[in-house]
Short mmCIF file of C-alpha atoms in Angstrom, two decimals:
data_model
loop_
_atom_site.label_atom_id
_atom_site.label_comp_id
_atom_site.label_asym_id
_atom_site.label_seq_id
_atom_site.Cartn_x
_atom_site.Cartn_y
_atom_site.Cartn_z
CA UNK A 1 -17.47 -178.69 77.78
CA UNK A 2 -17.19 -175.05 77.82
CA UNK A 3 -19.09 -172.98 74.83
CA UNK A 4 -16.73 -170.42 73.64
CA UNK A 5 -19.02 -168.85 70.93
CA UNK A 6 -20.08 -165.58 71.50
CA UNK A 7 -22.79 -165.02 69.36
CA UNK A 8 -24.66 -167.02 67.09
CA UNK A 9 -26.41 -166.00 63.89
CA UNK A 10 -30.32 -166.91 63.45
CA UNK A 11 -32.18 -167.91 60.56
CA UNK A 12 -34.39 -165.17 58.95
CA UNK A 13 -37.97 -165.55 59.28
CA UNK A 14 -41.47 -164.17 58.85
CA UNK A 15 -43.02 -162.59 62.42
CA UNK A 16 -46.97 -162.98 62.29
CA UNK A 17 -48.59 -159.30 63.40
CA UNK A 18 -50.69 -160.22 66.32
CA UNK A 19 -52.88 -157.12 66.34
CA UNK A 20 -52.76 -153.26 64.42
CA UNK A 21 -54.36 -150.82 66.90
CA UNK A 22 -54.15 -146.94 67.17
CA UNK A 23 -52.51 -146.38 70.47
CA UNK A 24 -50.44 -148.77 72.05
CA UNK A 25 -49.27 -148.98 75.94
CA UNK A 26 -46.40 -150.93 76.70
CA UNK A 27 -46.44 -151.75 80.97
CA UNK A 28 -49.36 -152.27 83.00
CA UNK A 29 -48.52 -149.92 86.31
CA UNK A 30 -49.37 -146.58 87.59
CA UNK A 31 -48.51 -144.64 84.62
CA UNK A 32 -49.72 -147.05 81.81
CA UNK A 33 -53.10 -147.88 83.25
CA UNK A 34 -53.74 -144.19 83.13
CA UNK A 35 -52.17 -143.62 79.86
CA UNK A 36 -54.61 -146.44 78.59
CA UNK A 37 -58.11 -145.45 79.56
CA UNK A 38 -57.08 -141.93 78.93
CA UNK A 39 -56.08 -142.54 75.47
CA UNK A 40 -59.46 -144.60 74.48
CA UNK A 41 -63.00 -142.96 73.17
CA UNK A 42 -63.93 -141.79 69.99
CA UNK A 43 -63.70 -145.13 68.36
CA UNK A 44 -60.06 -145.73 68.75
CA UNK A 45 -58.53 -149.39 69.50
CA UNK A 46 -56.23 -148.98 72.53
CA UNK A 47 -53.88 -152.16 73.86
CA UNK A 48 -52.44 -152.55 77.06
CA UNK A 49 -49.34 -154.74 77.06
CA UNK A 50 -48.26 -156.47 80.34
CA UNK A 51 -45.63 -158.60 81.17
CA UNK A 52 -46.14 -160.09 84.20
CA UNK A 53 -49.97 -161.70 84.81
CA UNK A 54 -51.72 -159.08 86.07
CA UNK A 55 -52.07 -155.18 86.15
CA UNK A 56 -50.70 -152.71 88.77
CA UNK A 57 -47.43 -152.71 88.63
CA UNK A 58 -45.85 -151.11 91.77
CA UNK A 59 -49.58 -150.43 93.00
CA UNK A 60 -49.45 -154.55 93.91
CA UNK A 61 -46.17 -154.59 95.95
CA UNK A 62 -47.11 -152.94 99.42
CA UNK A 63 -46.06 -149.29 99.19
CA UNK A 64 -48.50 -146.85 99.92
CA UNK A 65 -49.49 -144.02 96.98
CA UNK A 66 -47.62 -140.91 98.33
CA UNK A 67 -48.10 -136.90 97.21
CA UNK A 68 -51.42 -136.92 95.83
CA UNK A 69 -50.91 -133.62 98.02
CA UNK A 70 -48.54 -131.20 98.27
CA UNK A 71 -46.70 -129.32 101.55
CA UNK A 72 -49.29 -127.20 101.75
CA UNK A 73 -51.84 -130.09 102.14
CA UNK A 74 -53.21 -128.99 98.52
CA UNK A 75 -54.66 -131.77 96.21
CA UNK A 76 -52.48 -131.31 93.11
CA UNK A 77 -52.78 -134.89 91.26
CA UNK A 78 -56.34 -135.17 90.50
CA UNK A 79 -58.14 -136.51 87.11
CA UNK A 80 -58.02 -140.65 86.34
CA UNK A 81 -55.74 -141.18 89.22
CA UNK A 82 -58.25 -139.51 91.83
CA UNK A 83 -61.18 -141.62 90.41
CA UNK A 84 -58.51 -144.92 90.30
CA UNK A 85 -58.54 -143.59 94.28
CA UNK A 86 -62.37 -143.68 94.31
CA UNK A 87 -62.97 -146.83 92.68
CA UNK A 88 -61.13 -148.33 95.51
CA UNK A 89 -62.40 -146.74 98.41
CA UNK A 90 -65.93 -147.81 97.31
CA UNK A 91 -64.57 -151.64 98.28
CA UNK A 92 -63.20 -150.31 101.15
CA UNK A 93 -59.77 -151.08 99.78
CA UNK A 94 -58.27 -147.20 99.91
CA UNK A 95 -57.62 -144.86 102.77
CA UNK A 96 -57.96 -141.05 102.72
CA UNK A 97 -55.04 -138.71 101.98
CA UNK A 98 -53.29 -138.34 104.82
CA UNK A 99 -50.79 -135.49 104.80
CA UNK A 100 -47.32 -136.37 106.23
CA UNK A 101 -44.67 -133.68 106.66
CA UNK A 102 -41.56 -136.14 104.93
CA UNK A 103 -43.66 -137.27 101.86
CA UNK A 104 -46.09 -134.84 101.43
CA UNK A 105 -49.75 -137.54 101.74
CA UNK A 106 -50.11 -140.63 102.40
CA UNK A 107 -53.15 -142.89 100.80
CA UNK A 108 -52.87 -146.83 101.44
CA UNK A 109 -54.08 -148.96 99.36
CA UNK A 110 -55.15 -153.28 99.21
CA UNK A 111 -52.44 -154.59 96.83
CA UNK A 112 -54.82 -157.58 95.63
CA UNK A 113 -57.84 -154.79 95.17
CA UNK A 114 -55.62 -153.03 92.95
CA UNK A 115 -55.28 -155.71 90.36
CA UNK A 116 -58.73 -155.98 90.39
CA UNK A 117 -59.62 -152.67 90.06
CA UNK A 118 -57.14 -152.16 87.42
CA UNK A 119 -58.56 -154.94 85.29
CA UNK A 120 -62.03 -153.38 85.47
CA UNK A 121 -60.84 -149.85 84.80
CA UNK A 122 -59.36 -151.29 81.40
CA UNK A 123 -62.49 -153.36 80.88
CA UNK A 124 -65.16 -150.66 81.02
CA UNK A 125 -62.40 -148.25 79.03
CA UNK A 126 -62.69 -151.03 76.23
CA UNK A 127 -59.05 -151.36 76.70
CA UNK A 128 -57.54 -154.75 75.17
CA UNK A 129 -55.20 -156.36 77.57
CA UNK A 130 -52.63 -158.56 76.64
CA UNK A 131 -50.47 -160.85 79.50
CA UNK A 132 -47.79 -162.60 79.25
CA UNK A 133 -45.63 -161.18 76.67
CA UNK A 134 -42.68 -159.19 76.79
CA UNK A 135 -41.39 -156.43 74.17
CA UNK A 136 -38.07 -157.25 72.76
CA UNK A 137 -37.81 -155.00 70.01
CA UNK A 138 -38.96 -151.87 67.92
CA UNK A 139 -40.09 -151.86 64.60
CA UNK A 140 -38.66 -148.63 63.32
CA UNK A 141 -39.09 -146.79 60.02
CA UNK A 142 -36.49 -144.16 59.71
CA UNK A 143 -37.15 -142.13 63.15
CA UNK A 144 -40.66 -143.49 63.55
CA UNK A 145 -41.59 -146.32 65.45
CA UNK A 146 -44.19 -148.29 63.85
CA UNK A 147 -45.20 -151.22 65.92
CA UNK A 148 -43.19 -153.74 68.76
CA UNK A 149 -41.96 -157.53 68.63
CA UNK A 150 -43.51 -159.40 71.51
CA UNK A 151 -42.41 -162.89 72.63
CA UNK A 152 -44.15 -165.11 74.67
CA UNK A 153 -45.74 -168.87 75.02
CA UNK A 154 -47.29 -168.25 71.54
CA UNK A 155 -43.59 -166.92 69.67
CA UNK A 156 -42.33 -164.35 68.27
CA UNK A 157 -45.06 -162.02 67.29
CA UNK A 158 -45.41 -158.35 66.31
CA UNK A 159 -47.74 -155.59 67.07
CA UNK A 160 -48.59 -152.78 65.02
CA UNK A 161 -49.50 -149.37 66.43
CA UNK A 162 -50.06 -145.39 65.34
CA UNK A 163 -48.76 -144.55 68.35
CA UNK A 164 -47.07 -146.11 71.27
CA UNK A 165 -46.70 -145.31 74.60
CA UNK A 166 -43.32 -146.56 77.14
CA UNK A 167 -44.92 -147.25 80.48
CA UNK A 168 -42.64 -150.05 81.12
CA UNK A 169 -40.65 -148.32 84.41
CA UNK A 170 -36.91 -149.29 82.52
CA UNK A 171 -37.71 -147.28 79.21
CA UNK A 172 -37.54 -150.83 77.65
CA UNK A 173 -39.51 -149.45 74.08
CA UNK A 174 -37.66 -146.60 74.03
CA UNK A 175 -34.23 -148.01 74.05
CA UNK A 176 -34.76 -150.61 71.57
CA UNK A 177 -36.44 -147.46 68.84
CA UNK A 178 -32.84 -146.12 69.85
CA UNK A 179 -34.06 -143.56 71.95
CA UNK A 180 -30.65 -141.84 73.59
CA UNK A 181 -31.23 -143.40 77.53
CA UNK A 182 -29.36 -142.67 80.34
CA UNK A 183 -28.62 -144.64 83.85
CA UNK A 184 -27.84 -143.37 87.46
CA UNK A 185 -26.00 -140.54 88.51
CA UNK A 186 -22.75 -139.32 87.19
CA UNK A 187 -20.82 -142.85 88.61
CA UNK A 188 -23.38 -145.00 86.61
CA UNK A 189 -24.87 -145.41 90.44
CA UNK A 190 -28.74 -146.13 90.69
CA UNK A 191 -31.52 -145.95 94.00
CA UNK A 192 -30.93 -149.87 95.37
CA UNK A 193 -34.34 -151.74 95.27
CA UNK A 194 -36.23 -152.94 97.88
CA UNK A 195 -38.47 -155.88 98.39
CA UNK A 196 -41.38 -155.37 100.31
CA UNK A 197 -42.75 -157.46 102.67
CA UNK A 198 -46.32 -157.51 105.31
CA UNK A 199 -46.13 -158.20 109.30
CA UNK A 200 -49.57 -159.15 110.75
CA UNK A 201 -50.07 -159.42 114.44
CA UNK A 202 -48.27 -155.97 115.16
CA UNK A 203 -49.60 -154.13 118.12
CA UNK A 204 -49.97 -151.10 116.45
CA UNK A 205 -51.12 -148.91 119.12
CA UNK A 206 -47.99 -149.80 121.18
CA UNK A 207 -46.16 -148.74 118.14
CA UNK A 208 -47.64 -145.86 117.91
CA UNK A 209 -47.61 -144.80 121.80
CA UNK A 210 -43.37 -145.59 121.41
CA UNK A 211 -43.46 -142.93 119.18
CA UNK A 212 -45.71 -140.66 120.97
CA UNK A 213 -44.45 -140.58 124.36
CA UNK A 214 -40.82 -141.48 124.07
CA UNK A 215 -39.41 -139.87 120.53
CA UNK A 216 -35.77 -139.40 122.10
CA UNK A 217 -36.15 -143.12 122.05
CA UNK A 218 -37.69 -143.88 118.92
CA UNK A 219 -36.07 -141.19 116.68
CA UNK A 220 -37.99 -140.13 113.93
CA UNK A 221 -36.50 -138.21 111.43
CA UNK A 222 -38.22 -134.77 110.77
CA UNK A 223 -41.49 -136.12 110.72
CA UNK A 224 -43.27 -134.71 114.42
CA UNK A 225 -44.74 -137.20 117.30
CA UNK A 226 -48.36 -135.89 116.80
CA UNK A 227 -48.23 -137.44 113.33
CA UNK A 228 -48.65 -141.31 115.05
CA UNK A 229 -51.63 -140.31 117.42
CA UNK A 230 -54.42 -141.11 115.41
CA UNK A 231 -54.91 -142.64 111.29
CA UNK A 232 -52.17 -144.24 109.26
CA UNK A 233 -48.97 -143.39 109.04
CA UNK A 234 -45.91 -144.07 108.09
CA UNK A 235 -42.38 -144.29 110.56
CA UNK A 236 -38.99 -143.50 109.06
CA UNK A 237 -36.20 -143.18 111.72
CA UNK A 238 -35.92 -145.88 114.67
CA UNK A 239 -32.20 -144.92 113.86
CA UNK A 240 -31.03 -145.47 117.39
CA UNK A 241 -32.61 -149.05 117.54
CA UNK A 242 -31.31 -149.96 114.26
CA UNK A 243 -27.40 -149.28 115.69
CA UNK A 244 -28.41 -151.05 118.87
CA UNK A 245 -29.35 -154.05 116.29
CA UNK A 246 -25.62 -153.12 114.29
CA UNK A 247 -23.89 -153.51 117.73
CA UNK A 248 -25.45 -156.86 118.43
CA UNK A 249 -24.70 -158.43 115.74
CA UNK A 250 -27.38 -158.22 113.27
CA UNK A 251 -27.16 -157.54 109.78
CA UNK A 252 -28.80 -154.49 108.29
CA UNK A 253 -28.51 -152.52 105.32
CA UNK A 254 -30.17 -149.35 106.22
CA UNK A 255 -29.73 -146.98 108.37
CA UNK A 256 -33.73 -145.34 108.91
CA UNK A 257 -36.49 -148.38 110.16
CA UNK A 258 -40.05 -147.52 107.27
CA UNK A 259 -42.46 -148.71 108.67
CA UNK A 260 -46.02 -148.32 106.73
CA UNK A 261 -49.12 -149.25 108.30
CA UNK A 262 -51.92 -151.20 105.76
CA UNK A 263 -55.60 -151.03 105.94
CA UNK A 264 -55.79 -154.03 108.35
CA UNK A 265 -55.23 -152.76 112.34
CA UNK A 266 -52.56 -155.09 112.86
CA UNK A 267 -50.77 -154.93 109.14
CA UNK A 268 -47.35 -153.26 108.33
CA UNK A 269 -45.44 -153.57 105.40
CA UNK A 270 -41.56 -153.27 106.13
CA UNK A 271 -39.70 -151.01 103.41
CA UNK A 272 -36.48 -151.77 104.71
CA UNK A 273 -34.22 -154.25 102.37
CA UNK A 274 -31.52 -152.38 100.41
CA UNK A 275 -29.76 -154.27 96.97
CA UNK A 276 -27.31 -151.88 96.21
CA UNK A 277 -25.91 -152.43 92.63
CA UNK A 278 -29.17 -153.70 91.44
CA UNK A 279 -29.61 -153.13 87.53
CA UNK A 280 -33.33 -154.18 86.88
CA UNK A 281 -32.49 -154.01 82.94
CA UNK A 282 -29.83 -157.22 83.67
CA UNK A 283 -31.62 -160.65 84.42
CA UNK A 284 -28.48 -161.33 86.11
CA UNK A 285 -28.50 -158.56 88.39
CA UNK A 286 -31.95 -158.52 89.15
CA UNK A 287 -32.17 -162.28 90.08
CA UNK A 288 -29.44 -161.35 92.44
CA UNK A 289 -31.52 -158.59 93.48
CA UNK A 290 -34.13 -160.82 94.52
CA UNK A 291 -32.83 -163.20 96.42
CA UNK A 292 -30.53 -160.93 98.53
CA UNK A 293 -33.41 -159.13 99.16
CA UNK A 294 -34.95 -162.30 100.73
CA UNK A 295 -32.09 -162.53 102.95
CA UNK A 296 -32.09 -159.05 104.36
CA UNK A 297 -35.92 -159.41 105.01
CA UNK A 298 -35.37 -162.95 107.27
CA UNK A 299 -33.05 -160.57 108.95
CA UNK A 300 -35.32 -157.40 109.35
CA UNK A 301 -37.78 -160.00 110.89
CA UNK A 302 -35.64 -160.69 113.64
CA UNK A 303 -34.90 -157.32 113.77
CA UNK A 304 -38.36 -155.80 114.24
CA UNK A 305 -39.42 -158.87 116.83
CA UNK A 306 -36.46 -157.66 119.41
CA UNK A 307 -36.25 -154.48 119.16
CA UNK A 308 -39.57 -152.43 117.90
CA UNK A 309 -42.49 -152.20 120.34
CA UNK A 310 -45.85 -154.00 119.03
CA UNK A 311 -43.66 -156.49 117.08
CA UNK A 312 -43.25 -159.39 119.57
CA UNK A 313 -46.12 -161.72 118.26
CA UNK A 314 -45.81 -160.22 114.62
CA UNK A 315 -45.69 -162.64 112.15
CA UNK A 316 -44.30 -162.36 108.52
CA UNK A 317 -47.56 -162.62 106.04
CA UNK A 318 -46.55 -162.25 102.57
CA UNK A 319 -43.69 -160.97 100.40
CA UNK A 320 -44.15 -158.47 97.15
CA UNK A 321 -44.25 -160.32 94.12
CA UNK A 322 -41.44 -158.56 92.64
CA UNK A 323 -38.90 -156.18 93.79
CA UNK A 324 -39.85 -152.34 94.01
CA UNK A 325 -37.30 -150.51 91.18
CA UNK A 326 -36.45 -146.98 92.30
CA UNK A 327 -34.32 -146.60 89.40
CA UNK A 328 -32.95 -147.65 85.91
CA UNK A 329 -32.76 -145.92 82.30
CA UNK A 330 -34.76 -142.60 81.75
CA UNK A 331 -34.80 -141.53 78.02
CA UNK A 332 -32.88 -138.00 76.89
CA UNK A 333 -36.28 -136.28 75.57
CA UNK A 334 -37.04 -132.68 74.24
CA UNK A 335 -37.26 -131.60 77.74
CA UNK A 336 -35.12 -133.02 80.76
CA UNK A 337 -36.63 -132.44 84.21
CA UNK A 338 -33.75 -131.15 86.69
CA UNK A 339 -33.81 -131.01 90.38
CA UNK A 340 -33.64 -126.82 89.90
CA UNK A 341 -36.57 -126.92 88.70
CA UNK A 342 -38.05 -129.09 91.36
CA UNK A 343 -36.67 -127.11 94.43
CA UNK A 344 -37.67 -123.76 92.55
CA UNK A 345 -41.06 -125.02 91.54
CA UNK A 346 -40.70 -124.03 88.12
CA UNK A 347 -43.46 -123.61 85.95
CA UNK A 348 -43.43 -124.14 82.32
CA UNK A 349 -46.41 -123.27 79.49
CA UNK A 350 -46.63 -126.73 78.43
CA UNK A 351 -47.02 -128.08 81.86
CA UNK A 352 -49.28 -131.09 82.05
CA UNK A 353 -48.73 -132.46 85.26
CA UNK A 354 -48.10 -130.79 88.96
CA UNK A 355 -46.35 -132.61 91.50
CA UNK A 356 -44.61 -131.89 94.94
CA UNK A 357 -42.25 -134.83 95.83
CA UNK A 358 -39.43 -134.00 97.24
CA UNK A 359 -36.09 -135.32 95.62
CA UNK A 360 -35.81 -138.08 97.46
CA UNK A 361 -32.32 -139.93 96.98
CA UNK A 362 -31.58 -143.82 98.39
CA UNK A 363 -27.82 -143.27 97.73
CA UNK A 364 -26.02 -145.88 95.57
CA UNK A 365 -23.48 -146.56 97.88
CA UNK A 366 -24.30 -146.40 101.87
CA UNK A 367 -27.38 -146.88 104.11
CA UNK A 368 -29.16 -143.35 103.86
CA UNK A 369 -30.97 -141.12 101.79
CA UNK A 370 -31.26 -137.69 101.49
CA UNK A 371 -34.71 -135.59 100.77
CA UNK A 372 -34.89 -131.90 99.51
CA UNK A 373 -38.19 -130.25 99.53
CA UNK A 374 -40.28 -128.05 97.08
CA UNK A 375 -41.68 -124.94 98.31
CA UNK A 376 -44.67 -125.29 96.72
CA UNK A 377 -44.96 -127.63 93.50
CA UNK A 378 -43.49 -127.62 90.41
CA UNK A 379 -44.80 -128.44 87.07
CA UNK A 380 -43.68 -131.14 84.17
CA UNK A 381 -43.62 -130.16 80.45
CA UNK A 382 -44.66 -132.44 77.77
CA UNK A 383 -41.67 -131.76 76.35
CA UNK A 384 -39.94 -134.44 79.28
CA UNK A 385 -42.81 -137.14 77.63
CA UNK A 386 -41.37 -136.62 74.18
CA UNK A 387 -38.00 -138.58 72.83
CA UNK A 388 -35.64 -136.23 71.25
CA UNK A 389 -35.50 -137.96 68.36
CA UNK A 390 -37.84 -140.57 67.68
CA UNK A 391 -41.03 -140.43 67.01
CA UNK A 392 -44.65 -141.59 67.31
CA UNK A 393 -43.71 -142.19 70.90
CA UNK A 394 -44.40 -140.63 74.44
CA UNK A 395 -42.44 -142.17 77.63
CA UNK A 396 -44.67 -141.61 80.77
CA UNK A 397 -43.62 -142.42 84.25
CA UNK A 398 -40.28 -143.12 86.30
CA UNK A 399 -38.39 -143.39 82.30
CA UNK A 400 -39.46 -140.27 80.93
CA UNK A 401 -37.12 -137.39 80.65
CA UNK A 402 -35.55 -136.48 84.03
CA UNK A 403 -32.25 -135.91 85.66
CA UNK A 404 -30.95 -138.44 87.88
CA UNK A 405 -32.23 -136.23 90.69
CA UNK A 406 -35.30 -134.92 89.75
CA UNK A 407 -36.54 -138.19 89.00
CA UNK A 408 -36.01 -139.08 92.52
CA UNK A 409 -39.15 -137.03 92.82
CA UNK A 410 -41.07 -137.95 89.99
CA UNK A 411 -40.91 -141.65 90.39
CA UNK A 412 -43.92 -142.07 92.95
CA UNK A 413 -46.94 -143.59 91.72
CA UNK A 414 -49.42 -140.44 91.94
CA UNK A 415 -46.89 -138.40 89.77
CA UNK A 416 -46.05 -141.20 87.32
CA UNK A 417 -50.61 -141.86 87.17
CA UNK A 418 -50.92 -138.36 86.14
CA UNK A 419 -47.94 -138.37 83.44
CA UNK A 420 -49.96 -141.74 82.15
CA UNK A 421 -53.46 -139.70 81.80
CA UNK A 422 -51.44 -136.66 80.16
CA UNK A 423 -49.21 -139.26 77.69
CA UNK A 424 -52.68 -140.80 77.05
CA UNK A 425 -55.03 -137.93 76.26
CA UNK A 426 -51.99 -136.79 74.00
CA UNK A 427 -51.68 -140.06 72.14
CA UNK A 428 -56.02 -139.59 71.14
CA UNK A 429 -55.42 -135.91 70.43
CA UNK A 430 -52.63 -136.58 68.06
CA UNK A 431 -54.61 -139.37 66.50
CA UNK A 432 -57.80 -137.28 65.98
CA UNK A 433 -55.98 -134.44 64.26
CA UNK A 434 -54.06 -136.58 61.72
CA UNK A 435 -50.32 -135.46 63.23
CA UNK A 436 -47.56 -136.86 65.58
CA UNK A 437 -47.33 -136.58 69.12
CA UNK A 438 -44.49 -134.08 68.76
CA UNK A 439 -46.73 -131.57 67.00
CA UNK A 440 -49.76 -132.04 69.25
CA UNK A 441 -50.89 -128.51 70.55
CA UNK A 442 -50.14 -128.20 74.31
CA UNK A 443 -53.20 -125.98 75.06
CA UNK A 444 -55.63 -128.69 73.46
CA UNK A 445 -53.74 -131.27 75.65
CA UNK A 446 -54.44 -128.63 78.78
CA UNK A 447 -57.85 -128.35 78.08
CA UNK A 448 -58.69 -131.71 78.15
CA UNK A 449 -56.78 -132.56 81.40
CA UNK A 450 -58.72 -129.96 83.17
CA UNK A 451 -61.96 -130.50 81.34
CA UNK A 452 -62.02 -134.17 82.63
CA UNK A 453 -60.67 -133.30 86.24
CA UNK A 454 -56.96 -132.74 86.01
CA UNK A 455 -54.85 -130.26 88.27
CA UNK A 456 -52.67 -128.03 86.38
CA UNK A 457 -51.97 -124.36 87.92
CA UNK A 458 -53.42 -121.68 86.36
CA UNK A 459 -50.71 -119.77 83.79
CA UNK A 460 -49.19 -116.21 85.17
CA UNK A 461 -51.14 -113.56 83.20
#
């Protein structure tokens, strides 16, 4: 029988609080690990919240850590995400940074390592972590947030904080405080996901030699042969082959084979399946997401096996555990990163972050993308971290305050790590001079991020 009620109306009742604690992170990736162990010290109690059951975020799913460099092969993210780097090169689970002329560096990582690593960064921090529950609302007072609902195995529960940080990816805090967020480009039209998934048994060498010796072949767009002779490295082109593939038959949904190589000699992961439509804010959608995703992948097997040297005896390992979100809501802060300032490598006095990313665009609609390079770097404000109108919150990573194109740069993990440490470090500032976020002096913000190893250009006399 069908159920035509719309909406039903729930009892009232009492919601323990789980937990008061000075600084808050909501979202366990890139940016929020960062934001965490930056934000504890001097006797303040920090939480980490976490969704799924483990930390890492997109640091678990395959994809390599790009533009911990810029174009000019200068180191501009440094600080907690540089020693994040260390702690896993001393397991042997982190490459160097490689630079690479379409995304600026490239530095793999061990997805499992990661997790680890992240769980012992919080650990020694004297981070709390909490798993397995999911923020469903804000507890607002006037314009200031005061705390979060959390629902998991345990109930409904709430969470009390001074100040809380949005790590979450989808600006999921944020838009429940009623934070104005925003979606897409000017159709509403997002970056389609993709699902990554690892190959072992590739001949990598004969890979590599494809590339070297025959690029009219094996097409790679504007990245140069003598990139693939030696060390890791990532392919994007192969467009020829993939039309071959088209023309027999096969289904693809790109148009450019990525190819990344791991740590292991004969491990790639495949950054190839394309959901367009994908909203990862509707359960709906993103369950769809998923298991088309699955699909493409079966078919980017067969792919790769017929028509990519080295990939003959290949043999699919594992798949992410979740898929890898280019884009949902960012929040409408202070500040509002454009894609003018990225390509004119603006600076701004309350910089707190440097990055050199190009805007790098997986159209809505099609197969392609489209990249368009800095210069040089550019610089972030805090400002972009800050909500316009609520507060007692700072949004750090892929949600803060960008345009639909500039955050097309400034959704890689190195640049969304550093906007964690500067979100962080802000947070304990704020906290140890008695004010809000919003009135936090920049330069004491600055100082900080360079006293403990940050990269931030030096201002223009």
């Amino acid at each position: 029988m069908e159920n035509k009620a719309k909406t039903l109306r729930e009892p009232a009742r009492e919601t323990p609080v789980r937990r008061s604690v000075d600084v808050l992170v909501v979202g366990g990736g890139p940016a929020g690990i960062m934001a965490a162990q930056a934000a504890a010290g001097e006797g303040l109690s920090v939480m980490l919240l976490e969704s799924r059951s483990f930390l890492g975020g997109n640091l678990t799913i395959g994809l390599p850590i790009l533009a911990f460099l810029n174009c000019k092969g200068e180191q501009v993210i440094k600080g907690l995400p540089q020693k994040f780097i260390d702690r896993l090169r001393e397991r042997g689970a982190a490459s160097e940074h490689k630079p690479c002329k379409n995304h600026m560096s490239l530095t793999i990582i061990d997805s499992e390592e990661a997790k680890s690593v992240a769980l012992q960064t919080m650990a020694d921090a004297g981070v709390e972590v909490l798993m397995y529950a999911l923020c469903v609302d804000a507890i607002m007072d006037g314009n200031e947030i005061k705390g979060v609902i959390i629902e998991s195995k345990a109930g409904r529960e709430a969470i009390m904080a001074k100040v809380i940080i949005d790590c979450t990816g989808d600006a999921d805090v944020a838009f429940r405080a009623g934070v104005e967020c925003r979606k897409g480009d000017s159709d509403g039209g997002m970056q389609p996901p993709t699902l990554m998934f690892c190959m072992r048994g590739v001949e990598t060498q004969k890979l590599r030699d494809a590339i070297v010796n025959h690029p009219g072949e094996y097409d790679m767009d504007v990245m140069p042969p003598e990139q693939f002779r030696e060390g890791k490295f990532i392919t994007v082109g192969l467009r020829g082959k993939i039309k071959q593939a088209l023309a027999d038959g096969l289904k693809i949904s790109v148009a450019r084979t990525i190819l990344i190589t791991g740590l292991g000699d004969d491990e790639i992961w495949v950054n190839m399946s394309r959901v367009s439509g994908v909203d990862s804010t509707d359960p709906v959608s993103s369950t769809f997401g998923e298991i088309e995703a699955r699909k493409q992948n079966k078919e980017l097997v067969r792919y790769l096996k017929k028509y990519v040297p080295g990939f003959e005896n290949a043999r699919p390992e594992k798949t992410a555990p979740f898929l890898g979100i280019r884009e949902s809501r960012v929040i409408v802060g202070k500040y509002i990163l454009t894609s003018d300032d990225i390509v004119n490598c603006r600076r701004f006095d309350d910089a707190i972050a440097v990055a050199g990313y190009p805007v790098d665009i997986h159209h809505a609609k099609g197969a392609d993308c489209t990249m368009e390079f800095c210069a040089d770097s550019y610089d972030i404000p805090y400002r972009s971290l800050l909500p316009a109108t609520v507060e007692n919150l700072l949004v750090a990573g892929r949600c803060s305050s960008m345009s639909h194109e500039a955050m097309a740069s400034t959704r890689v993990m190195s640049t969304c790590m550093a906007l964690g440490e500067a979100a962080g470090r802000a947070a304990r500032i704020a906290l140890r001079g008695g004010m809000k976020p919003s009135g936090v002096n920049v330069a004491e913000v600055q100082k900080e991020l360079l006293e403990k190893g940050a990269y931030l250009r030096p201002l223009a006399p």
